[in-house]
Coordinates of C-alpha atoms and ligand atoms in Angstrom, one line a residue:
X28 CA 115.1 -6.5 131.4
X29 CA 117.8 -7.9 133.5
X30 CA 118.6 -6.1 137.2
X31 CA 121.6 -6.2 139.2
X32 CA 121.1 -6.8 143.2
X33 CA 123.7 -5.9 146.0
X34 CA 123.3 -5.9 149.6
X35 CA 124.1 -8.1 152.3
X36 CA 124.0 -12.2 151.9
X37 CA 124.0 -13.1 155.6
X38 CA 123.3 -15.9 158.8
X39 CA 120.8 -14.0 161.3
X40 CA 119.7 -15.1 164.8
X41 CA 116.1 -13.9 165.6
X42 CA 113.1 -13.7 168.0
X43 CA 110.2 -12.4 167.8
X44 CA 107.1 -13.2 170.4
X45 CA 106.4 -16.5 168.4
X46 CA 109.9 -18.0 168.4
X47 CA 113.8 -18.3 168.4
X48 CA 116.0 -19.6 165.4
X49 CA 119.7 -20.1 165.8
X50 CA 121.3 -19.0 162.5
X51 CA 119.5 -18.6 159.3
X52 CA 120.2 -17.5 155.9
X53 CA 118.9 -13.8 155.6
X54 CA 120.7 -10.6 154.3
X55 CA 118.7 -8.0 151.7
X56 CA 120.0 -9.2 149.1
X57 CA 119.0 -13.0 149.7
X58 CA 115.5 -11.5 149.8
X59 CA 115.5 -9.1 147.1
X60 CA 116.9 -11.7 144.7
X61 CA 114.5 -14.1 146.0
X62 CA 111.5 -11.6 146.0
X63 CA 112.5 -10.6 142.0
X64 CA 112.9 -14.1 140.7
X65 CA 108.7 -14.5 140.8
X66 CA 108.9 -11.6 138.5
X67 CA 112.2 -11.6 136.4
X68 CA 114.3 -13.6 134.4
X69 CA 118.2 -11.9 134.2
X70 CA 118.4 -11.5 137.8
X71 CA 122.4 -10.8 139.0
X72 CA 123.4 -11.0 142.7
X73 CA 126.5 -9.2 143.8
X74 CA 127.6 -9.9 147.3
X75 CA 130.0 -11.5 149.7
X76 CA 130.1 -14.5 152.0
X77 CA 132.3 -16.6 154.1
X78 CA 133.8 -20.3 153.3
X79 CA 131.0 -21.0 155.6
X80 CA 128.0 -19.9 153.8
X81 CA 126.0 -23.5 152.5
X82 CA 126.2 -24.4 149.0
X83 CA 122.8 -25.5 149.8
X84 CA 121.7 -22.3 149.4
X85 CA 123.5 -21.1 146.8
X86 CA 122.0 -24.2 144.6
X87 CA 118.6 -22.6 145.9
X88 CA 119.4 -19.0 144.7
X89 CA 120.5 -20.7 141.3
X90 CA 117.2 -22.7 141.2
X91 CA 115.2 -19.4 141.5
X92 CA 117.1 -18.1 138.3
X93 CA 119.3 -16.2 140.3
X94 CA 123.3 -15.9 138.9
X95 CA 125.4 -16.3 141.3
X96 CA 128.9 -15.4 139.4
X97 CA 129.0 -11.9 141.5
X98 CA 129.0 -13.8 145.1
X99 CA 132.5 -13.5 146.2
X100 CA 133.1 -16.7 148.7
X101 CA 136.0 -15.6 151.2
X102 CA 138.0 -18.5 152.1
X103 CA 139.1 -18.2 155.5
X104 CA 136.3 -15.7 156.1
X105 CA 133.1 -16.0 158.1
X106 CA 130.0 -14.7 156.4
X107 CA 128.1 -11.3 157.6
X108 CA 125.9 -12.3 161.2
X109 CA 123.0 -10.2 162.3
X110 CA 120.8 -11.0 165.4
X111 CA 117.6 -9.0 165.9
X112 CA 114.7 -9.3 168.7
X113 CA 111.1 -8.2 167.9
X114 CA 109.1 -5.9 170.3
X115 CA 105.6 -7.3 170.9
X116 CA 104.0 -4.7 168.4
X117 CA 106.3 -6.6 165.6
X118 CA 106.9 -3.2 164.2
X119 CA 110.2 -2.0 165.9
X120 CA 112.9 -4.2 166.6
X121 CA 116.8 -4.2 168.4
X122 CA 119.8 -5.4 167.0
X123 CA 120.8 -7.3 169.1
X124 CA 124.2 -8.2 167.5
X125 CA 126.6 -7.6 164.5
X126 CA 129.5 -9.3 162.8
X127 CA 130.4 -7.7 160.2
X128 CA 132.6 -10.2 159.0
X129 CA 133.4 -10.9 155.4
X130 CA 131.3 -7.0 155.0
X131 CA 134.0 -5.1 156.8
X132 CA 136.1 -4.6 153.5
X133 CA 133.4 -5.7 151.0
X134 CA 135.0 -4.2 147.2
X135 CA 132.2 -5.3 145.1
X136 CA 133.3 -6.3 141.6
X137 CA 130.7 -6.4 139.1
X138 CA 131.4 -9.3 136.5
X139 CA 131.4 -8.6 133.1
X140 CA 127.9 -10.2 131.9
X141 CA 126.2 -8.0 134.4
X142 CA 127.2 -4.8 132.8
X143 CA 124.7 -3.3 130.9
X144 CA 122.0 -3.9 133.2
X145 CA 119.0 -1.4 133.6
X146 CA 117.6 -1.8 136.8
X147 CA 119.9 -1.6 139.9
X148 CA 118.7 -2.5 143.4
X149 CA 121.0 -1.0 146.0
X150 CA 120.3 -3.4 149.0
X151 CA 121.2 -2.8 152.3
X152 CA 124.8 -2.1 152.7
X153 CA 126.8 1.1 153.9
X154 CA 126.4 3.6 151.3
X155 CA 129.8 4.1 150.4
X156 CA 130.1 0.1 148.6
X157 CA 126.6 1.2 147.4
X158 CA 128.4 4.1 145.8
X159 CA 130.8 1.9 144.4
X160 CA 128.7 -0.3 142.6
X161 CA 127.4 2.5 140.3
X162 CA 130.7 3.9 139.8
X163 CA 131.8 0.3 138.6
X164 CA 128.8 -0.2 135.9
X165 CA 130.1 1.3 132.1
X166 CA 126.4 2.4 131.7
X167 CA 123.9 4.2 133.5
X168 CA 120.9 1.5 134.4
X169 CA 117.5 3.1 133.4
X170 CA 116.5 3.0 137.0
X171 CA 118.1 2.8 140.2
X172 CA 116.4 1.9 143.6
X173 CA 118.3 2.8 147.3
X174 CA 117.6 1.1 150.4
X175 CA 119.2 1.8 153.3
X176 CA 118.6 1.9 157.2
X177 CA 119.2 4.1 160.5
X178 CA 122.2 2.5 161.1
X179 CA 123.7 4.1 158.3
X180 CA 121.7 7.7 158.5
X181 CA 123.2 7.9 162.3
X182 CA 127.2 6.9 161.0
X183 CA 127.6 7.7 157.2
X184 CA 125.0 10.6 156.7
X185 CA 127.6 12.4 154.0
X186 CA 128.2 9.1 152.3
X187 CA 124.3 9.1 152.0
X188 CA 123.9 12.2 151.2
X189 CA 126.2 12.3 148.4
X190 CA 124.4 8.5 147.2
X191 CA 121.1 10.2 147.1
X192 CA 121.7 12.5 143.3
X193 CA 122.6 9.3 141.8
X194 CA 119.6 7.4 142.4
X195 CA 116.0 7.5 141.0
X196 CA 113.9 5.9 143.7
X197 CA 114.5 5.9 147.7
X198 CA 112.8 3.4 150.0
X199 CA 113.0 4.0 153.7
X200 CA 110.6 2.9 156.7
X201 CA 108.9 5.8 158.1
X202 CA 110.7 6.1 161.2
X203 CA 114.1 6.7 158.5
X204 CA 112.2 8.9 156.6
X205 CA 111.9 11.2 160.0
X206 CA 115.5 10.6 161.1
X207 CA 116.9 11.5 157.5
X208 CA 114.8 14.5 157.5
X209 CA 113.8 15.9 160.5
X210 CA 110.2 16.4 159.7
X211 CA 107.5 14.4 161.6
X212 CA 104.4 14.5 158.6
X213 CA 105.8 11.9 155.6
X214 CA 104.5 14.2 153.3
X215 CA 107.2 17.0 153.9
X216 CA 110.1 14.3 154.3
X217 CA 109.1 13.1 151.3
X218 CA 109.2 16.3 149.5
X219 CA 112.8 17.3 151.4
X220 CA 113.7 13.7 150.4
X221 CA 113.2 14.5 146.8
X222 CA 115.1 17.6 147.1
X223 CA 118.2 15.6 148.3
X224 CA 117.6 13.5 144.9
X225 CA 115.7 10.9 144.3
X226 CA 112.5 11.8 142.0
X227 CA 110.7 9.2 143.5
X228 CA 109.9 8.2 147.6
X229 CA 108.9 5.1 149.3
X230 CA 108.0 4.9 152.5
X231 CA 107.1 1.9 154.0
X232 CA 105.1 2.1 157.6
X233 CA 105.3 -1.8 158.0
X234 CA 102.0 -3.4 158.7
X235 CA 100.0 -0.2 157.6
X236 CA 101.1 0.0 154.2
X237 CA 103.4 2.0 152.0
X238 CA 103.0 5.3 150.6
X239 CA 104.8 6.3 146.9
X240 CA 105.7 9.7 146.3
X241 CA 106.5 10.7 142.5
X242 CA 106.2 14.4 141.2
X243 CA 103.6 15.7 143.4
X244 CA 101.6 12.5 143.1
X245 CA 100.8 10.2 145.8
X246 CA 99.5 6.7 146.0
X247 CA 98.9 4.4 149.0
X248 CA 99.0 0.6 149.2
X249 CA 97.7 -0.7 152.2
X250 CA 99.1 -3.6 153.7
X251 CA 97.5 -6.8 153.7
X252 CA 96.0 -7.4 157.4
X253 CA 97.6 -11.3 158.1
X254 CA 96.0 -13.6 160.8
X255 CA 99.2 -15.0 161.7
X256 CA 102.6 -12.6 161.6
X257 CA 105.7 -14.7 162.7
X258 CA 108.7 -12.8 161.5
X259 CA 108.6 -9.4 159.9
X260 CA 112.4 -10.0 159.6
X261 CA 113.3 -9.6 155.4
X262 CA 109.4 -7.8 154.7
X263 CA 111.5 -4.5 153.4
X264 CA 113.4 -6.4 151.1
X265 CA 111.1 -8.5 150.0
X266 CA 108.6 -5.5 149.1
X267 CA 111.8 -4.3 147.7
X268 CA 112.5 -6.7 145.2
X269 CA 108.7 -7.6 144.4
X270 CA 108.9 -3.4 143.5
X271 CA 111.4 -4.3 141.5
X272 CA 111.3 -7.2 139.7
X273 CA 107.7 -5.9 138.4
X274 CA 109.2 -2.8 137.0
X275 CA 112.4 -4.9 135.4
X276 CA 110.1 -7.6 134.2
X277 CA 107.3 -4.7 132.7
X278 CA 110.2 -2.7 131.6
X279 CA 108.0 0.7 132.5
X280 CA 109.1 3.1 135.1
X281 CA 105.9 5.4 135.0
X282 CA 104.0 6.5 138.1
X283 CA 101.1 4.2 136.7
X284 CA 103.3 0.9 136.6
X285 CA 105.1 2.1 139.7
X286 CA 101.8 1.8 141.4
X287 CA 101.2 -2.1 140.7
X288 CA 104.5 -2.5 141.4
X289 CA 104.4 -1.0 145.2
X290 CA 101.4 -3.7 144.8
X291 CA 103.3 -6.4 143.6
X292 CA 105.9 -5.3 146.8
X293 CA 103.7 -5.8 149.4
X294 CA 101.8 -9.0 148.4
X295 CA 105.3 -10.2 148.1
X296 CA 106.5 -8.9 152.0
X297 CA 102.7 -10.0 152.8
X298 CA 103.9 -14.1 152.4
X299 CA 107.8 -13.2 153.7
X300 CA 106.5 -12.3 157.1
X301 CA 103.9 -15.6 157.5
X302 CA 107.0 -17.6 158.4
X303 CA 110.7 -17.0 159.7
X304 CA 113.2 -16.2 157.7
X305 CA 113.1 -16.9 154.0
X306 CA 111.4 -20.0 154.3
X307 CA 108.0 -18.7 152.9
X308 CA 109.6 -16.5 149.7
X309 CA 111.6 -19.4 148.5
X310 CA 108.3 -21.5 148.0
X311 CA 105.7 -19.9 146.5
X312 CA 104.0 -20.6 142.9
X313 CA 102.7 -17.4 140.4
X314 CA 99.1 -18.4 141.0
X315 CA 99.8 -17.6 145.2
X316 CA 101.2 -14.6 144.0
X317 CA 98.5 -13.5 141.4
X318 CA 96.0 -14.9 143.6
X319 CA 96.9 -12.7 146.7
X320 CA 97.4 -9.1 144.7
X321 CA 93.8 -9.9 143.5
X322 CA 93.1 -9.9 147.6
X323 CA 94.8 -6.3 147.7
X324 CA 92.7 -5.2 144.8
X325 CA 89.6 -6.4 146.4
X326 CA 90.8 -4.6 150.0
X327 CA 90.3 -1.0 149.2
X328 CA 88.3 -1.4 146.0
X329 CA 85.1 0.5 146.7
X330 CA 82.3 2.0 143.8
X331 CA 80.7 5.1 144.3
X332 CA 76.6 4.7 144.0
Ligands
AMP13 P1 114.6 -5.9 156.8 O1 113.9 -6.6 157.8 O2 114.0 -5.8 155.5 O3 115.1 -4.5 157.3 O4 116.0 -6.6 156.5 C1 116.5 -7.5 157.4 C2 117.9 -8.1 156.9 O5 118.8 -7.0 156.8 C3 118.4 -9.2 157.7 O6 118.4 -10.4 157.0 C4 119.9 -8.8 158.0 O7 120.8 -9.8 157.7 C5 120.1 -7.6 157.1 N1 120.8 -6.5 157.8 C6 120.7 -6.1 159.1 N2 121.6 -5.1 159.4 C7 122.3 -4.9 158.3 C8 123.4 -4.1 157.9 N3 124.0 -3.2 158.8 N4 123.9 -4.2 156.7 C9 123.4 -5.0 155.8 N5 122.4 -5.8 156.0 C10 121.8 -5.8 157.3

């Protein structure tokens, strides 16, 4: 089934305690679309960029299956910059810098091929284009996924709060899941979270796991624990769009197939955080893939005499 991906396309500038870069391509959307394209086939980007953004990489999106006819290239326009600086634990992080660029007045238009699609990603962007996006689609997709960050809880809380009836699943980090809430234990912001809409709650707590919340049900995917963890820079939306793309290629939104798919998330954000940037997602094979969800299988898998 084919899914439709917006959020941010972007250059960011980041350190962690291993390393510098100077720009690199990042934004949620380049790693959602990368994420999903392991999993499935009609995989539609909508975003914007500046005249400045490498053809390079769009050539690599299109080589990963992804269509590219909803990137909107501003000419004259520089394309969306975020800089972002690790604290030693790798878990929290300062933004360090913003440019919102070619984002400032981003009026996504959705090309006509993509209509009709039935699983909608809702990458990080402010809530309000987010908003847009489903009110620009003819039909209701069968499933739509939210992601969004503190940023936008702290500055467009109503936006959000009137985007949250019109999706099906929420992903958040932990600490968002407290901010949007107010409540400390993840259980009871999940359950307020689901009264503000969305059936279904993720929360991610970075490197110790995710937790899915689905009709008083719970399930828990740990994370994998990595020798080596350069740059957890993208590892949301690269869970994201490995959560995804399972569900879009499987065509099954039950709690059951939502559970491998949390699975198939984090094996994904396990490889995006190995190496800076994007670098690791845009070269993996299936058998790396298959070969490290059989690892998380094998992690908590325990019998009972
Ligand atoms: P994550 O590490 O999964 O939270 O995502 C990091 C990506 O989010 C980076 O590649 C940034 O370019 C992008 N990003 C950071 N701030 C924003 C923002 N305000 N709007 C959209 N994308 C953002």
């Amino acid at each position: 089934m084919s899914l439709l991906t917006i959020g941010s396309v972007a250059f960011d500038a980041l350190e962690t305690p291993f390393g510098k870069t100077d720009k690199i391509i990042g934004g949620a959307a380049t790693y959602i679309t990368l994420s999903a394209s392991y999993f499935t086939e009609g995989n539609n980007l909508v975003a914007v960029v500046g005249d400045d953004f490498p053809q390079s990489m769009i050539d690599d999106l299109n080589q990963h299956g992804v269509n590219t006819e909803g990137l909107e290239i501003r000419q004259g326009e520089k394309t969306f910059f975020w800089s972002g600086k690790y604290h030693n634990d790798m878990n929290t992080r300062d933004t360090v810098e913003v440019q919102l660029n070619v984002m400032e007045n981003f009026d996504p238009v959705i090309p006509e091929s993509y209509q009709n699609c039935q699983y909608l990603m809702l990458g990080n962007t402010a809530p309000a284009i987010q908003r847009m996006v489903i009110e620009r689609l003819h039909t209701r997709p069968k499933l739509i996924v939210l992601d969004t960050m503190n940023l936008w809880i702290e500055i467009a809380r109503p936006d959000l709060m009137g985007l949250l009836p019109l999706v099906d699943v929420l992903v958040v980090n932990d600490e968002e899941a407290r901010q949007l809430t107010g409540q400390y234990a993840l259980v009871t912001a999940a359950a307020k979270i689901r009264e503000m809409g969305p059936k279904t709650v993720i929360i991610k707590k970075g490197e110790h796991g995710a937790l899915l919340f689905h009709e008083g049900q719970i399930f828990f995917a740990p994370a994998l624990p990595l020798a080596e963890v350069f740059d957890p820079t993208g590892a949301g939306d690269t869970f994201a769009g490995g959560f995804i793309g399972h569900l879009a290629k499987t065509d099954d939104v039950s709690f059951e197939n939502m559970k491998r798919a949390i699975i198939y998330g984090s094996a994904m954000a396990s490889f995006c955080v190995e190496k800076f940037g994007a670098e690791r997602i845009m070269n993996l094979t299936k058998d790396e893939i298959q070969a490290r969800v059989s690892e998380f299988v094998k992690l908590s898998a325990f019998g009972l005499e």
